[in-house]
């Protein structure tokens, strides 16, 4: 099944709509304002079907629960050059360019889910989730939202508008040469 999420919802929104190829809402994800690591997933009937939350703040272990039962865990995620993440309990391995949302999830050499960036209708950027097994919809959707929101892009260029980061910003080479 193919699911789609707008990038604008992922970056700044507390409510994210996950739709199918017919633009029908499949899930609604909400992020708690006071606890940003709590992401809840609701179905069309506004029933909570899954959530991801911080299980152990010291070790940075996150728990994914579907219908009240823990089905997966994510251990501490490194923030530099992320190319591989292991999902515990389910024994899933995520490989690819995770910061750019272009990766695949494998379980025992079989692809469970693929995530790739794409342009949605009306020219809006978003991500596409291709989930092979319908039983993995909730868990796969939460993992994609979590990785997209909390993985930082390594090597991101600094904003030139910030002062003091570039020591000799206003001085040119010619000014030194002529003196």
mmCIF file of C-alpha atoms in Angstrom:
data_model
loop_
_atom_site.group_PDB
_atom_site.id
_atom_site.type_symbol
_atom_site.label_atom_id
_atom_site.label_comp_id
_atom_site.label_asym_id
_atom_site.label_seq_id
_atom_site.Cartn_x
_atom_site.Cartn_y
_atom_site.Cartn_z
ATOM 1 C CA UNK A 1 0.000 0.000 0.000
ATOM 2 C CA UNK A 2 1.270 3.482 -0.848
ATOM 3 C CA UNK A 3 0.879 6.275 1.692
ATOM 4 C CA UNK A 4 1.791 9.948 1.342
ATOM 5 C CA UNK A 5 2.739 12.646 3.870
ATOM 6 C CA UNK A 6 3.334 16.328 3.094
ATOM 7 C CA UNK A 7 6.770 17.592 4.117
ATOM 8 C CA UNK A 8 5.237 20.794 5.520
ATOM 9 C CA UNK A 9 3.222 18.710 7.992
ATOM 10 C CA UNK A 10 6.331 16.784 9.024
ATOM 11 C CA UNK A 11 8.514 19.830 9.587
ATOM 12 C CA UNK A 12 6.327 22.174 11.546
ATOM 13 C CA UNK A 13 2.941 20.670 12.152
ATOM 14 C CA UNK A 14 1.539 19.069 15.254
ATOM 15 C CA UNK A 15 -1.072 17.328 13.100
ATOM 16 C CA UNK A 16 -0.049 15.267 10.081
ATOM 17 C CA UNK A 17 -2.434 13.745 7.558
ATOM 18 C CA UNK A 18 -1.366 10.458 5.990
ATOM 19 C CA UNK A 19 -3.311 9.747 2.811
ATOM 20 C CA UNK A 20 -3.458 7.088 0.110
ATOM 21 C CA UNK A 21 -3.094 7.528 -3.657
ATOM 22 C CA UNK A 22 -6.753 8.619 -3.932
ATOM 23 C CA UNK A 23 -6.074 11.451 -1.437
ATOM 24 C CA UNK A 24 -8.275 9.774 1.167
ATOM 25 C CA UNK A 25 -7.152 10.091 4.772
ATOM 26 C CA UNK A 26 -5.820 6.806 6.158
ATOM 27 C CA UNK A 27 -4.246 8.061 9.396
ATOM 28 C CA UNK A 28 -3.914 11.285 11.335
ATOM 29 C CA UNK A 29 -0.762 11.660 13.417
ATOM 30 C CA UNK A 30 -0.509 14.162 16.242
ATOM 31 C CA UNK A 31 2.532 15.353 18.126
ATOM 32 C CA UNK A 32 2.149 16.537 21.713
ATOM 33 C CA UNK A 33 3.278 20.149 22.239
ATOM 34 C CA UNK A 34 4.589 19.538 25.759
ATOM 35 C CA UNK A 35 6.157 16.155 24.990
ATOM 36 C CA UNK A 36 7.506 16.326 21.403
ATOM 37 C CA UNK A 37 8.676 12.698 21.501
ATOM 38 C CA UNK A 38 5.089 11.458 21.873
ATOM 39 C CA UNK A 39 3.526 10.884 18.457
ATOM 40 C CA UNK A 40 0.076 9.305 18.326
ATOM 41 C CA UNK A 41 -1.552 7.759 15.264
ATOM 42 C CA UNK A 42 -5.330 7.816 14.824
ATOM 43 C CA UNK A 43 -7.513 6.119 12.225
ATOM 44 C CA UNK A 44 -10.399 7.715 10.292
ATOM 45 C CA UNK A 45 -12.772 7.142 13.196
ATOM 46 C CA UNK A 46 -10.476 9.116 15.536
ATOM 47 C CA UNK A 47 -9.490 5.982 17.472
ATOM 48 C CA UNK A 48 -5.885 5.780 18.654
ATOM 49 C CA UNK A 49 -4.269 2.827 16.902
ATOM 50 C CA UNK A 50 -0.569 3.382 17.646
ATOM 51 C CA UNK A 51 1.947 5.657 19.327
ATOM 52 C CA UNK A 52 5.664 6.178 19.683
ATOM 53 C CA UNK A 53 7.003 7.523 22.954
ATOM 54 C CA UNK A 54 10.187 7.894 24.934
ATOM 55 C CA UNK A 55 10.602 4.707 26.968
ATOM 56 C CA UNK A 56 13.940 5.433 28.670
ATOM 57 C CA UNK A 57 15.191 9.026 28.695
ATOM 58 C CA UNK A 58 18.676 8.119 29.958
ATOM 59 C CA UNK A 59 19.400 5.587 27.194
ATOM 60 C CA UNK A 60 17.176 7.362 24.631
ATOM 61 C CA UNK A 61 15.084 4.298 23.848
ATOM 62 C CA UNK A 62 11.776 4.875 22.097
ATOM 63 C CA UNK A 63 8.866 2.453 22.179
ATOM 64 C CA UNK A 64 6.325 1.852 19.418
ATOM 65 C CA UNK A 65 2.984 0.544 20.634
ATOM 66 C CA UNK A 66 0.201 -0.717 18.369
ATOM 67 C CA UNK A 67 -3.187 -1.274 20.007
ATOM 68 C CA UNK A 68 -1.609 -0.925 23.457
ATOM 69 C CA UNK A 69 1.124 -3.552 22.950
ATOM 70 C CA UNK A 70 4.805 -2.755 22.430
ATOM 71 C CA UNK A 71 5.782 -4.055 19.004
ATOM 72 C CA UNK A 72 9.118 -2.309 18.397
ATOM 73 C CA UNK A 73 11.874 -0.223 19.967
ATOM 74 C CA UNK A 74 14.309 2.286 18.528
ATOM 75 C CA UNK A 75 17.598 2.739 20.370
ATOM 76 C CA UNK A 76 19.596 5.949 20.466
ATOM 77 C CA UNK A 77 19.824 7.399 17.005
ATOM 78 C CA UNK A 78 23.165 8.934 16.060
ATOM 79 C CA UNK A 79 22.818 12.398 14.571
ATOM 80 C CA UNK A 80 25.900 12.338 12.318
ATOM 81 C CA UNK A 81 25.927 10.590 8.926
ATOM 82 C CA UNK A 82 23.002 8.305 9.611
ATOM 83 C CA UNK A 83 22.902 5.444 7.117
ATOM 84 C CA UNK A 84 21.661 2.565 9.274
ATOM 85 C CA UNK A 85 19.125 2.188 12.090
ATOM 86 C CA UNK A 86 18.021 -1.055 13.760
ATOM 87 C CA UNK A 87 14.451 -1.487 14.990
ATOM 88 C CA UNK A 88 14.350 -3.871 17.962
ATOM 89 C CA UNK A 89 11.721 -6.576 18.605
ATOM 90 C CA UNK A 90 10.627 -6.496 14.931
ATOM 91 C CA UNK A 91 14.253 -7.016 13.862
ATOM 92 C CA UNK A 92 14.012 -4.502 11.021
ATOM 93 C CA UNK A 93 17.068 -2.847 9.497
ATOM 94 C CA UNK A 94 16.752 0.591 7.927
ATOM 95 C CA UNK A 95 19.378 1.396 5.300
ATOM 96 C CA UNK A 96 19.847 4.291 2.921
ATOM 97 C CA UNK A 97 19.903 8.059 3.053
ATOM 98 C CA UNK A 98 17.778 8.534 6.170
ATOM 99 C CA UNK A 99 18.157 12.344 6.528
ATOM 100 C CA UNK A 100 16.885 12.820 2.966
ATOM 101 C CA UNK A 101 14.015 10.308 3.491
ATOM 102 C CA UNK A 102 15.270 7.939 0.811
ATOM 103 C CA UNK A 103 15.685 4.528 2.434
ATOM 104 C CA UNK A 104 14.322 1.008 2.627
ATOM 105 C CA UNK A 105 13.467 -1.245 5.557
ATOM 106 C CA UNK A 106 14.435 -4.917 5.443
ATOM 107 C CA UNK A 107 13.500 -7.914 7.536
ATOM 108 C CA UNK A 108 15.475 -11.084 6.822
ATOM 109 C CA UNK A 109 16.559 -9.878 3.359
ATOM 110 C CA UNK A 110 12.991 -8.983 2.351
ATOM 111 C CA UNK A 111 11.991 -5.373 1.814
ATOM 112 C CA UNK A 112 9.197 -4.470 4.232
ATOM 113 C CA UNK A 113 8.902 -0.775 3.439
ATOM 114 C CA UNK A 114 10.426 1.861 1.168
ATOM 115 C CA UNK A 115 10.417 5.593 1.804
ATOM 116 C CA UNK A 116 11.274 8.123 -0.881
ATOM 117 C CA UNK A 117 10.820 11.857 -1.416
ATOM 118 C CA UNK A 118 8.406 12.974 -4.111
ATOM 119 C CA UNK A 119 6.365 15.907 -5.356
ATOM 120 C CA UNK A 120 2.709 15.575 -4.377
ATOM 121 C CA UNK A 121 -0.269 17.212 -6.063
ATOM 122 C CA UNK A 122 -0.169 20.996 -6.402
ATOM 123 C CA UNK A 123 3.636 20.832 -6.399
ATOM 124 C CA UNK A 124 3.988 20.246 -2.670
ATOM 125 C CA UNK A 125 7.020 18.235 -1.516
ATOM 126 C CA UNK A 126 6.311 15.118 0.493
ATOM 127 C CA UNK A 127 7.363 11.558 1.153
ATOM 128 C CA UNK A 128 5.938 8.320 -0.179
ATOM 129 C CA UNK A 129 5.752 5.189 1.965
ATOM 130 C CA UNK A 130 5.510 1.906 0.082
ATOM 131 C CA UNK A 131 4.498 -0.706 2.654
ATOM 132 C CA UNK A 132 4.294 -4.296 1.406
ATOM 133 C CA UNK A 133 2.320 -5.881 4.261
ATOM 134 C CA UNK A 134 -0.887 -4.238 5.449
ATOM 135 C CA UNK A 135 -0.176 -5.437 9.014
ATOM 136 C CA UNK A 136 2.875 -3.134 9.124
ATOM 137 C CA UNK A 137 0.986 0.072 8.212
ATOM 138 C CA UNK A 138 0.813 1.613 11.684
ATOM 139 C CA UNK A 139 4.345 0.735 12.755
ATOM 140 C CA UNK A 140 5.895 1.682 9.413
ATOM 141 C CA UNK A 141 4.093 5.021 9.341
ATOM 142 C CA UNK A 142 5.258 5.922 12.854
ATOM 143 C CA UNK A 143 8.859 4.965 12.063
ATOM 144 C CA UNK A 144 8.855 7.127 8.918
ATOM 145 C CA UNK A 145 7.408 10.121 10.805
ATOM 146 C CA UNK A 146 9.873 9.689 13.666
ATOM 147 C CA UNK A 147 12.941 9.379 11.436
ATOM 148 C CA UNK A 148 11.882 12.317 9.291
ATOM 149 C CA UNK A 149 11.264 14.601 12.254
ATOM 150 C CA UNK A 150 14.170 13.763 14.549
ATOM 151 C CA UNK A 151 17.078 12.977 12.221
ATOM 152 C CA UNK A 152 19.167 16.064 11.499
ATOM 153 C CA UNK A 153 20.897 16.539 8.180
ATOM 154 C CA UNK A 154 24.694 16.390 8.681
ATOM 155 C CA UNK A 155 26.805 19.048 7.039
ATOM 156 C CA UNK A 156 23.958 21.516 6.609
ATOM 157 C CA UNK A 157 25.414 24.885 5.552
ATOM 158 C CA UNK A 158 25.331 27.649 8.122
ATOM 159 C CA UNK A 159 22.954 30.565 7.681
ATOM 160 C CA UNK A 160 24.875 33.667 6.548
ATOM 161 C CA UNK A 161 22.464 35.947 8.379
ATOM 162 C CA UNK A 162 23.852 34.788 11.727
ATOM 163 C CA UNK A 163 26.496 37.181 12.982
ATOM 164 C CA UNK A 164 29.832 36.144 14.396
ATOM 165 C CA UNK A 165 30.069 32.798 12.636
ATOM 166 C CA UNK A 166 32.280 33.984 9.804
ATOM 167 C CA UNK A 167 35.106 35.886 11.504
ATOM 168 C CA UNK A 168 36.163 38.269 8.724
ATOM 169 C CA UNK A 169 32.876 38.507 6.899
ATOM 170 C CA UNK A 170 32.970 42.194 5.973
ATOM 171 C CA UNK A 171 36.670 42.356 5.013
ATOM 172 C CA UNK A 172 37.816 41.733 1.497
ATOM 173 C CA UNK A 173 41.182 40.461 0.326
ATOM 174 C CA UNK A 174 41.846 43.651 -1.648
ATOM 175 C CA UNK A 175 41.648 45.840 1.464
ATOM 176 C CA UNK A 176 44.571 43.972 3.021
ATOM 177 C CA UNK A 177 46.601 43.926 -0.184
ATOM 178 C CA UNK A 178 46.472 47.689 -0.731
ATOM 179 C CA UNK A 179 47.636 48.605 2.804
#
